[in-house]
Structures are given as structure tokens and as C-alpha cells.
Tab-separated table of C-alpha atoms in Angstrom:
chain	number	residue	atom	x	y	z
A	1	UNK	CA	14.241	-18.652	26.162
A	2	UNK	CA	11.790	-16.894	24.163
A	3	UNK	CA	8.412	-17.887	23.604
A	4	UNK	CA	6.864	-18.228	20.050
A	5	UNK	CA	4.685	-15.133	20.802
A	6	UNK	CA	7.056	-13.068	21.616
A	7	UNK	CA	9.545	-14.143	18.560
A	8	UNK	CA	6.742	-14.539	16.074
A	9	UNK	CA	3.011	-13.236	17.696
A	10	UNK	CA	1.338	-13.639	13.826
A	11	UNK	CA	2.554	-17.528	13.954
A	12	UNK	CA	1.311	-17.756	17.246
A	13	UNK	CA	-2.084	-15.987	16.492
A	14	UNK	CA	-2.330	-18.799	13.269
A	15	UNK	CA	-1.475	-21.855	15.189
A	16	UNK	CA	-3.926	-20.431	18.097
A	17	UNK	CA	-6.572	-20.154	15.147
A	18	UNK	CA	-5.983	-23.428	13.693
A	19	UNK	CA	-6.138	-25.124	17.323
A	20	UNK	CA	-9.677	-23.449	17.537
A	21	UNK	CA	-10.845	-24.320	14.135
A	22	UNK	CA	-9.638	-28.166	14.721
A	23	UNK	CA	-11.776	-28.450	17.944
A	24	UNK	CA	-14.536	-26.908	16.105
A	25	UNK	CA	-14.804	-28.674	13.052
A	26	UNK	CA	-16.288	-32.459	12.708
A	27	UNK	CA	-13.540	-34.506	11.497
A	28	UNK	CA	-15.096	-36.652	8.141
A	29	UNK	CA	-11.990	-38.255	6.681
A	30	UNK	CA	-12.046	-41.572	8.077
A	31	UNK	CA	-8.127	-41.078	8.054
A	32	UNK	CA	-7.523	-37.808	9.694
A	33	UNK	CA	-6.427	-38.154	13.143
A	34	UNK	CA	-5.705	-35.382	15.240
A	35	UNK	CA	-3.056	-35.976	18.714
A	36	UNK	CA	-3.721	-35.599	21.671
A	37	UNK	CA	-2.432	-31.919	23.664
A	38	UNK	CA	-0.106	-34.237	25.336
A	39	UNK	CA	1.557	-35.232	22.632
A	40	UNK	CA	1.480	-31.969	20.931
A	41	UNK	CA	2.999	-31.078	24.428
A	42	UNK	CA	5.981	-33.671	23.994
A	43	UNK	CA	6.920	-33.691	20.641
A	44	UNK	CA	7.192	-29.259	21.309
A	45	UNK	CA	10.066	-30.453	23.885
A	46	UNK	CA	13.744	-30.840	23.286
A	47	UNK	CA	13.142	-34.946	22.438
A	48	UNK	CA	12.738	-33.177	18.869
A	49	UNK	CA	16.047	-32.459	19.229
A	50	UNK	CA	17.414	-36.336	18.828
């Protein structure tokens, strides 16, 4: 199985970024909620596959 940097590396490079800019940035809409990596880590497994 490939991984998405191999397949795609300018995806991977913009989700990469937009992990970095999420931990960076103060969050200040009461609404926005951002997972946890463990679920990112889940829901990236074949369970999205049901």
C-alpha cells in the first residue's frame, strides 16, 4: 500500500501545513472543535470503509 506522500507529496505537504497552522492558531469560534490525533488516526483506517 502506498502512502499519501508517495501517491500525492503536494496533498501531503497541504494537510502537513494545515496540521501546523491548526496547532498554531487560537481557536475563537465558540463552535469549532478540532479531534483529537487519535481520532484523526481511526477514522484514516479501513472502519471508513463500512
Amino acid at each position: 500500500m502506498s502512502s499519501l506522500a508517495s501517491v500525492d507529496p503536494q496533498l501531503a505537504e497541504l494537510i502537513k501545513a494545515e496540521e501546523r497552522r491548526q496547532a498554531d492558531t487560537v481557536k475563537l469560534i465558540a463552535s469549532e472543535n478540532y479531534v483529537s490525533k487519535a481520532v484523526l488516526e481511526a477514522t484514516g483506517t479501513v472502519l471508513t470503509n463500512k
